[in-house]
């Protein structure tokens, strides 16, 4: 798909009120708008930001449906990250997290809903230089801990967009921690498989590959 076309479409209809916003959000248009903030294409970032502003409206959010208040809060915090970055590309881990939280906040039946609300209330969740949810979900004490771990690992896999996103992974020692997690005897095989897929994907990017081989000793680990 062409993100510029979809973002232009969403911006136009959201601003004019000619689209069912709840349906648009549930179909992923809001998540797409958030994800656009981490694009390497400056035009995509501009359209994404203008689309978010259209959702928020002039002071009062247009998201006046169940769960809309939570989403408006999420958008304001994403907007603040953009302002702090001076309009530059935001690291994928921060923006993919915001994007992935949208369906969790919208659906009260989601196993991640309570966790998403808690994360939304924490300022550290929106630190664009970090992966603040990392240890919370990896070492979750919830009875649903495995689903939290799998959600986290899929989110991290999506966050591996390229070498520009190494900073947050390095700051959290994420790859090293995940390698240790994968070799722990009680780790679930599904989670271990996702870690291996993540290591495989990371190795395609030169800076990540250098980090894995020369600093994280991935070859002996394998």
XYZ file of N, CA and C in Angstrom:
666
model
N 0.839 -1.191 0.000
C 0.000 0.000 0.000
C 0.874 1.241 0.000
N 0.285 2.359 -0.384
C 0.996 3.626 -0.407
C 0.661 4.402 0.864
N 1.587 4.513 1.817
C 1.267 5.188 3.084
C 0.896 6.653 2.888
N 1.476 7.295 1.869
C 1.149 8.706 1.640
C -0.316 8.859 1.236
N -0.786 7.962 0.388
C -2.190 8.017 -0.021
C -3.116 7.768 1.169
N -2.818 6.716 1.962
C -3.674 6.380 3.095
C -3.668 7.477 4.151
N -2.505 8.059 4.410
C -2.428 9.128 5.402
C -3.156 10.381 4.910
N -3.017 10.692 3.634
C -3.735 11.845 3.073
C -5.240 11.619 3.139
N -5.657 10.398 2.836
C -7.075 10.029 2.907
C -7.595 10.188 4.332
N -6.849 9.635 5.295
C -7.278 9.707 6.692
C -7.314 11.148 7.180
N -6.280 11.915 6.879
C -6.232 13.313 7.312
C -7.433 14.095 6.784
N -7.732 13.923 5.505
C -8.832 14.651 4.864
C -10.171 14.324 5.526
N -10.470 13.033 5.676
C -11.793 12.641 6.163
C -11.945 12.816 7.670
N -10.855 12.617 8.418
C -10.932 12.854 9.864
C -11.174 14.333 10.137
N -10.443 15.198 9.431
C -10.579 16.645 9.644
C -11.975 17.142 9.294
N -12.603 16.516 8.312
C -13.917 16.972 7.869
C -15.072 16.200 8.488
N -14.754 15.209 9.298
C -15.813 14.451 9.962
C -16.623 13.593 9.020
N -16.034 13.190 7.907
C -16.761 12.390 6.914
C -16.398 10.911 6.990
N -15.895 10.485 8.133
C -15.551 9.083 8.327
C -15.936 8.684 9.744
N -16.359 7.452 9.919
C -16.675 6.925 11.245
C -15.349 6.692 11.972
N -15.042 7.545 12.938
C -13.726 7.484 13.576
C -13.498 6.183 14.332
N -14.518 5.695 15.016
C -14.344 4.444 15.755
C -14.011 3.304 14.805
N -14.710 3.252 13.667
C -14.433 2.209 12.677
C -13.044 2.389 12.074
N -12.671 3.650 11.798
C -11.354 3.918 11.214
C -10.240 3.485 12.154
N -10.425 3.777 13.446
C -9.418 3.380 14.438
C -9.337 1.866 14.533
N -10.495 1.211 14.567
C -10.506 -0.257 14.712
C -9.918 -0.949 13.478
N -9.954 -0.274 12.327
C -9.385 -0.855 11.103
C -7.895 -0.545 10.952
N -7.330 0.211 11.886
C -5.885 0.411 11.882
C -5.390 1.726 11.325
N -6.296 2.652 10.960
C -5.830 3.920 10.390
C -5.081 4.777 11.413
N -5.517 4.719 12.667
C -4.813 5.492 13.695
C -3.432 4.891 13.964
N -3.353 3.579 14.036
C -2.064 2.914 14.237
C -1.106 3.232 13.095
N -1.638 3.274 11.871
C -0.815 3.636 10.712
C -0.270 5.056 10.852
N -1.121 5.961 11.321
C -0.695 7.351 11.488
C 0.443 7.453 12.500
N 0.337 6.709 13.584
C 1.407 6.704 14.580
C 2.683 6.101 14.002
N 2.542 4.977 13.320
C 3.723 4.307 12.766
C 4.467 5.206 11.786
N 3.732 6.076 11.098
C 4.357 6.974 10.136
C 5.360 7.929 10.746
N 5.274 8.150 12.051
C 6.200 9.076 12.714
C 7.631 8.542 12.754
N 7.810 7.242 12.509
C 9.167 6.682 12.518
C 9.661 6.406 11.095
N 8.933 6.916 10.089
C 9.350 6.710 8.701
C 10.611 7.504 8.387
N 11.431 6.961 7.497
C 12.609 7.690 7.022
C 12.214 8.799 6.043
N 10.998 8.714 5.521
C 10.507 9.677 4.529
C 9.890 10.879 5.250
N 10.485 12.047 5.056
C 10.009 13.248 5.756
C 8.562 13.580 5.404
N 8.159 13.327 4.169
C 6.788 13.611 3.750
C 5.793 12.707 4.477
N 6.162 11.441 4.659
C 5.298 10.522 5.413
C 5.169 10.993 6.854
N 6.275 11.422 7.459
C 6.234 11.915 8.842
C 5.332 13.143 8.950
N 5.432 14.042 7.970
C 4.590 15.247 7.999
C 3.108 14.877 7.904
N 2.765 13.995 6.979
C 1.367 13.578 6.823
C 0.867 12.858 8.072
N 1.731 12.035 8.667
C 1.348 11.306 9.879
C 1.035 12.273 11.014
N 1.878 13.283 11.173
C 1.669 14.259 12.243
C 0.401 15.073 11.994
N 0.171 15.476 10.771
C -1.042 16.229 10.450
C -2.290 15.379 10.671
N -2.191 14.091 10.417
C -3.331 13.193 10.650
C -3.615 13.059 12.138
N -2.560 12.939 12.951
C -2.752 12.882 14.404
C -3.397 14.162 14.913
N -2.956 15.295 14.374
C -3.555 16.573 14.777
C -5.032 16.632 14.396
N -5.380 16.009 13.268
C -6.788 15.980 12.856
C -7.620 15.165 13.842
N -7.075 14.053 14.314
C -7.783 13.247 15.316
C -7.986 14.040 16.602
N -6.974 14.798 16.979
C -7.062 15.534 18.243
C -7.952 16.760 18.139
N -8.085 17.333 16.944
C -8.941 18.498 16.787
C -8.331 19.744 17.410
N -9.103 20.799 17.485
C -8.650 22.072 18.055
C -8.980 22.135 19.542
N -8.196 21.442 20.326
C -8.412 21.464 21.771
C -9.207 20.280 22.264
N -10.347 19.986 21.638
C -11.173 18.850 22.047
C -10.977 17.703 21.072
N -10.672 16.539 21.615
C -10.456 15.369 20.776
C -11.737 15.010 20.025
N -11.581 14.555 18.785
C -12.717 14.066 18.008
C -13.030 12.607 18.343
N -12.214 12.012 19.193
C -12.370 10.593 19.518
C -13.407 10.420 20.637
N -14.647 10.778 20.340
C -15.699 10.766 21.357
C -16.490 9.462 21.340
N -15.788 8.365 21.541
C -16.421 7.056 21.642
C -15.735 6.301 22.769
N -16.245 5.134 23.093
C -15.699 4.372 24.209
C -14.227 4.051 23.957
N -13.391 4.445 24.894
C -11.954 4.256 24.736
C -11.279 5.436 24.079
N -12.066 6.381 23.567
C -11.503 7.521 22.858
C -10.656 8.423 23.727
N -11.055 8.583 25.002
C -10.279 9.442 25.897
C -8.874 8.885 26.102
N -8.778 7.574 26.232
C -7.466 6.944 26.403
C -6.614 7.124 25.147
N -7.244 6.974 23.990
C -6.507 7.136 22.743
C -6.044 8.577 22.563
N -6.897 9.529 22.950
C -6.506 10.941 22.850
C -5.293 11.229 23.729
N -5.272 10.634 24.917
C -4.127 10.796 25.816
C -2.867 10.215 25.170
N -3.019 9.051 24.538
C -1.892 8.416 23.835
C -1.364 9.318 22.724
N -2.277 9.922 21.955
C -1.865 10.782 20.851
C -1.146 12.033 21.349
N -1.626 12.596 22.442
C -0.966 13.791 22.985
C 0.456 13.465 23.421
N 0.643 12.284 23.998
C 1.988 11.908 24.443
C 2.893 11.602 23.254
N 2.311 11.027 22.210
C 3.098 10.811 20.987
C 3.469 12.151 20.359
N 2.525 13.090 20.389
C 2.768 14.434 19.853
C 3.905 15.112 20.620
N 3.932 14.914 21.929
C 4.990 15.503 22.754
C 6.353 14.915 22.393
N 6.395 13.626 22.060
C 7.655 13.010 21.642
C 8.163 13.643 20.351
N 7.236 13.918 19.426
C 7.613 14.548 18.163
C 8.206 15.930 18.421
N 7.551 16.691 19.277
C 8.032 18.048 19.580
C 9.408 17.999 20.237
N 9.588 17.040 21.128
C 10.883 16.910 21.812
C 11.987 16.549 20.822
N 11.621 15.766 19.784
C 12.610 15.350 18.785
C 12.821 16.408 17.708
N 12.082 17.515 17.792
C 12.245 18.589 16.815
C 11.805 18.220 15.421
N 10.849 17.287 15.329
C 10.336 16.890 14.019
C 11.164 15.840 13.316
N 12.273 15.417 13.928
C 13.096 14.368 13.331
C 12.413 13.005 13.489
N 12.922 12.040 12.749
C 12.368 10.688 12.839
C 12.480 10.166 14.258
N 11.405 9.577 14.748
C 11.412 8.966 16.073
C 11.844 7.507 15.960
N 12.626 7.002 16.921
C 13.023 5.593 16.872
C 11.803 4.676 16.823
N 11.912 3.619 16.045
C 10.779 2.706 15.860
C 10.266 2.092 17.170
N 11.121 1.705 18.145
C 10.574 1.089 19.358
C 9.534 1.947 20.068
N 9.758 3.251 20.153
C 8.807 4.125 20.840
C 7.501 4.250 20.074
N 7.592 4.406 18.753
C 6.406 4.639 17.945
C 5.634 3.351 17.686
N 6.343 2.261 17.470
C 5.644 0.976 17.289
C 4.895 0.615 18.565
N 5.486 0.925 19.723
C 4.787 0.675 20.985
C 3.478 1.460 21.032
N 3.541 2.757 20.726
C 2.326 3.575 20.732
C 1.293 3.011 19.763
N 1.750 2.600 18.594
C 0.865 2.037 17.584
C 0.215 0.739 18.063
N 1.012 -0.111 18.697
C 0.501 -1.404 19.166
C -0.418 -1.261 20.383
N -0.290 -0.156 21.122
C -1.165 0.056 22.278
C -2.573 0.475 21.879
N -2.743 0.969 20.650
C -4.069 1.458 20.225
C -5.153 0.387 20.360
N -5.024 -0.799 19.752
C -6.091 -1.797 19.909
C -6.246 -2.295 21.343
N -5.148 -2.286 22.105
C -5.218 -2.732 23.505
C -6.034 -1.761 24.348
N -5.890 -0.472 24.092
C -6.650 0.533 24.843
C -8.100 0.573 24.386
N -8.333 0.280 23.131
C -9.690 0.357 22.573
C -10.570 -0.794 23.040
N -9.987 -1.961 23.210
C -10.749 -3.171 23.533
C -10.570 -3.546 25.003
N -11.596 -3.319 25.797
C -11.508 -3.629 27.227
C -11.385 -5.128 27.496
N -11.723 -5.951 26.511
C -11.633 -7.415 26.692
C -10.229 -7.936 26.408
N -9.368 -7.084 25.870
C -8.010 -7.510 25.546
C -7.234 -7.863 26.818
N -6.443 -8.931 26.754
C -5.628 -9.318 27.909
C -4.590 -8.241 28.225
N -4.327 -7.356 27.252
C -3.339 -6.290 27.449
C -3.971 -4.976 27.880
N -5.298 -4.923 28.038
C -5.951 -3.640 28.288
C -5.475 -3.000 29.597
N -5.501 -3.755 30.677
C -5.098 -3.197 31.977
C -3.620 -2.787 31.949
N -2.794 -3.610 31.326
C -1.369 -3.286 31.215
C -1.169 -2.028 30.378
N -1.922 -1.916 29.274
C -1.805 -0.747 28.400
C -2.209 0.525 29.138
N -3.248 0.459 29.942
C -3.673 1.639 30.709
C -2.605 2.029 31.717
N -1.983 1.045 32.340
C -0.925 1.340 33.303
C 0.278 1.977 32.603
N 0.625 1.449 31.441
C 1.738 2.010 30.683
C 1.442 3.434 30.224
N 0.183 3.684 29.877
C -0.213 5.008 29.408
C -0.023 6.062 30.498
N -0.200 5.654 31.745
C -0.090 6.595 32.865
C 1.351 6.876 33.276
N 2.295 6.130 32.702
C 3.702 6.308 33.069
C 4.417 7.169 32.042
N 5.010 8.255 32.496
C 5.745 9.129 31.571
C 6.901 8.391 30.912
N 7.517 7.457 31.629
C 8.680 6.756 31.089
C 8.322 5.886 29.890
N 7.034 5.547 29.742
C 6.614 4.747 28.596
C 6.921 5.470 27.292
N 6.959 6.793 27.343
C 7.127 7.585 26.131
C 8.509 8.220 26.050
N 9.501 7.497 26.555
C 10.898 7.875 26.398
C 11.375 7.281 25.081
N 11.567 8.130 24.081
C 11.864 7.625 22.738
C 13.266 7.027 22.624
N 14.099 7.196 23.637
C 15.453 6.650 23.581
C 15.555 5.284 24.248
N 14.431 4.743 24.685
C 14.461 3.548 25.516
C 13.411 2.546 25.040
N 13.374 1.378 25.680
C 12.288 0.413 25.511
C 11.730 0.186 26.911
N 10.941 1.123 27.426
C 10.582 1.123 28.845
C 9.702 -0.036 29.287
N 9.016 -0.686 28.350
C 8.132 -1.797 28.755
C 8.875 -3.127 28.780
N 10.136 -3.113 28.439
C 10.867 -4.344 28.176
C 10.849 -5.323 29.351
N 11.429 -4.917 30.472
C 11.527 -5.839 31.599
C 10.173 -6.074 32.263
N 9.281 -5.070 32.228
C 7.949 -5.237 32.825
C 7.227 -6.446 32.231
N 7.277 -6.561 30.914
C 6.531 -7.626 30.246
C 7.331 -8.917 30.132
N 8.641 -8.810 29.990
C 9.446 -10.032 29.881
C 9.404 -10.829 31.176
N 9.418 -10.125 32.311
C 9.392 -10.786 33.618
C 8.048 -10.563 34.321
N 6.986 -10.559 33.530
C 5.647 -10.339 34.068
C 5.299 -11.394 35.121
N 4.676 -10.938 36.222
C 4.231 -11.864 37.276
C 2.755 -12.215 37.122
N 2.144 -11.755 36.042
C 0.730 -12.034 35.790
C 0.527 -13.520 35.489
N -0.640 -14.067 35.854
C -0.951 -15.449 35.441
C -0.929 -15.598 33.920
N -1.114 -14.477 33.224
C -1.099 -14.452 31.759
C 0.289 -14.088 31.226
N 1.329 -14.416 31.991
C 2.677 -13.935 31.686
C 3.138 -14.338 30.286
N 2.776 -15.547 29.833
C 3.248 -15.993 28.530
C 2.682 -15.121 27.409
N 1.414 -14.758 27.508
C 0.826 -13.901 26.485
C 1.488 -12.522 26.490
N 1.843 -12.040 27.685
C 2.563 -10.768 27.767
C 3.938 -10.885 27.112
N 4.628 -11.988 27.367
C 5.948 -12.181 26.773
C 5.871 -12.253 25.252
N 4.887 -13.001 24.752
C 4.747 -13.139 23.301
C 4.370 -11.803 22.662
N 3.513 -11.032 23.342
C 3.146 -9.701 22.829
C 4.387 -8.822 22.756
N 5.189 -8.839 23.826
C 6.416 -8.047 23.860
C 7.365 -8.442 22.745
N 7.564 -9.729 22.551
C 8.536 -10.195 21.557
C 8.082 -9.869 20.137
N 6.778 -9.965 19.881
C 6.280 -9.588 18.553
C 6.437 -8.087 18.334
N 6.171 -7.310 19.387
C 6.355 -5.859 19.290
C 7.815 -5.512 19.017
N 8.740 -6.167 19.713
C 10.162 -5.894 19.499
C 10.596 -6.294 18.096
N 10.045 -7.399 17.590
C 10.363 -7.822 16.222
C 9.939 -6.741 15.229
N 8.750 -6.181 15.423
C 8.275 -5.107 14.551
C 9.143 -3.858 14.689
N 9.717 -3.660 15.872
C 10.525 -2.460 16.137
C 11.903 -2.512 15.497
N 12.306 -3.676 15.034
C 13.604 -3.811 14.376
C 13.464 -3.338 12.938
N 13.524 -2.022 12.753
C 13.301 -1.459 11.424
C 14.604 -1.162 10.680
N 15.714 -1.090 11.395
C 16.982 -0.782 10.740
C 18.022 -0.316 11.736
N 19.212 -0.022 11.228
C 20.331 0.353 12.097
C 20.063 1.605 12.920
N 19.192 2.486 12.434
C 18.906 3.729 13.157
C 18.248 3.465 14.506
N 17.721 2.255 14.691
C 17.003 1.936 15.930
C 17.849 1.137 16.921
N 19.155 1.063 16.679
C 20.019 0.305 17.594
C 20.065 0.933 18.984
N 20.018 2.277 19.065
C 20.182 2.975 20.340
C 19.307 2.451 21.467
N 17.978 2.401 21.297
C 17.129 1.902 22.381
C 17.418 0.450 22.755
N 17.742 -0.394 21.763
C 18.053 -1.793 22.058
C 19.347 -1.889 22.857
N 20.333 -1.062 22.485
C 21.611 -1.079 23.198
C 21.441 -0.533 24.618
N 20.677 0.547 24.760
C 20.496 1.169 26.074
C 19.862 0.200 27.061
N 18.962 -0.648 26.569
C 18.258 -1.612 27.430
C 18.984 -2.957 27.515
N 20.114 -3.093 26.787
C 20.793 -4.391 26.687
C 19.793 -5.469 26.257
N 18.876 -5.065 25.370
C 17.747 -5.933 25.042
C 18.183 -7.245 24.398
N 19.105 -7.179 23.451
C 19.502 -8.403 22.759
C 20.200 -9.369 23.714
N 21.065 -8.832 24.568
C 21.777 -9.671 25.531
C 20.793 -10.312 26.521
N 19.840 -9.529 27.010
C 18.844 -10.058 27.952
C 18.000 -11.137 27.281
N 17.610 -10.910 26.033
C 16.788 -11.890 25.318
C 17.561 -13.182 25.048
N 18.844 -13.057 24.772
C 19.652 -14.263 24.575
C 19.708 -15.086 25.858
N 19.848 -14.401 27.002
C 19.826 -15.107 28.283
C 18.467 -15.715 28.555
N 17.416 -14.985 28.228
C 16.046 -15.478 28.415
C 15.819 -16.744 27.594
N 16.313 -16.763 26.363
C 16.076 -17.894 25.468
C 16.763 -19.166 25.950
N 17.849 -19.035 26.713
C 18.576 -20.226 27.187
C 18.119 -20.655 28.579
N 17.208 -19.893 29.189
C 16.705 -20.281 30.511
C 15.851 -21.540 30.369
N 16.003 -22.506 31.263
C 15.314 -23.800 31.105
C 13.791 -23.709 31.130
N 13.230 -22.696 31.780
C 11.775 -22.614 31.897
C 11.131 -21.731 30.827
N 11.918 -21.182 29.931
C 11.348 -20.335 28.883
C 10.504 -21.176 27.925
N 9.371 -20.628 27.541
C 8.461 -21.338 26.661
C 9.052 -21.447 25.244
N 8.891 -22.594 24.581
C 9.446 -22.761 23.230
C 8.942 -21.717 22.230
N 7.680 -21.295 22.365
C 7.152 -20.278 21.438
C 7.899 -18.957 21.615
N 8.202 -18.612 22.868
C 8.947 -17.377 23.137
C 10.384 -17.500 22.641
N 10.991 -18.659 22.830
C 12.366 -18.882 22.375
C 12.441 -18.749 20.857
N 11.448 -19.292 20.157
C 11.419 -19.199 18.695
C 11.352 -17.738 18.246
N 10.556 -16.937 18.939
C 10.467 -15.516 18.593
C 11.789 -14.793 18.836
N 12.493 -15.165 19.898
C 13.812 -14.568 20.154
C 14.769 -14.912 19.011
N 14.760 -16.169 18.582
C 15.639 -16.582 17.486
C 15.301 -15.837 16.197
N 14.009 -15.645 15.951
C 13.598 -14.893 14.766
C 14.072 -13.439 14.853
N 14.046 -12.890 16.063
C 14.488 -11.520 16.255
C 16.004 -11.391 16.033
N 16.763 -12.343 16.564
C 18.216 -12.332 16.362
C 18.532 -12.457 14.867
N 17.782 -13.308 14.184
C 17.977 -13.482 12.748
C 17.693 -12.180 11.993
N 16.614 -11.530 12.342
C 16.268 -10.268 11.677
C 17.303 -9.186 11.988
N 17.714 -9.085 13.246
C 18.693 -8.066 13.642
C 20.011 -8.250 12.901
N 20.376 -9.490 12.627
C 21.666 -9.756 11.978
C 21.716 -9.265 10.537
N 20.564 -8.895 9.968
C 20.556 -8.368 8.590
C 21.046 -6.925 8.526
N 21.059 -6.245 9.669
C 21.447 -4.834 9.695
C 22.898 -4.729 10.203
N 23.765 -4.048 9.468
C 25.204 -4.056 9.805
C 25.533 -3.679 11.246
N 24.940 -2.600 11.763
C 25.288 -2.177 13.126
C 24.780 -3.182 14.152
N 23.595 -3.719 13.935
C 23.079 -4.756 14.837
C 23.959 -5.997 14.761
N 24.357 -6.381 13.540
C 25.201 -7.565 13.376
C 26.532 -7.386 14.104
N 27.129 -6.196 13.994
C 28.389 -5.914 14.688
C 28.185 -6.019 16.202
N 27.085 -5.464 16.680
C 26.783 -5.521 18.114
C 26.648 -6.966 18.581
N 25.940 -7.775 17.800
C 25.701 -9.170 18.179
C 26.993 -9.982 18.181
N 27.807 -9.804 17.166
C 29.010 -10.647 17.024
C 30.127 -10.214 17.965
N 30.385 -8.900 18.043
C 31.565 -8.420 18.759
C 31.294 -7.993 20.201
N 30.056 -7.742 20.548
C 29.759 -7.283 21.906
C 28.834 -8.216 22.674
N 28.018 -8.976 21.968
C 27.051 -9.855 22.634
C 27.384 -11.335 22.463
N 28.497 -11.635 21.786
C 28.983 -13.014 21.648
C 27.911 -13.974 21.122
N 27.249 -13.550 20.057
C 26.139 -14.350 19.562
C 26.612 -15.676 18.955
N 27.822 -15.728 18.383
C 28.261 -16.960 17.721
C 28.456 -18.098 18.720
N 29.182 -17.894 19.839
C 29.248 -18.976 20.838
C 27.872 -19.310 21.415
N 27.026 -18.308 21.556
C 25.685 -18.540 22.103
C 24.886 -19.466 21.193
N 25.014 -19.267 19.888
C 24.298 -20.143 18.946
C 24.825 -21.568 18.999
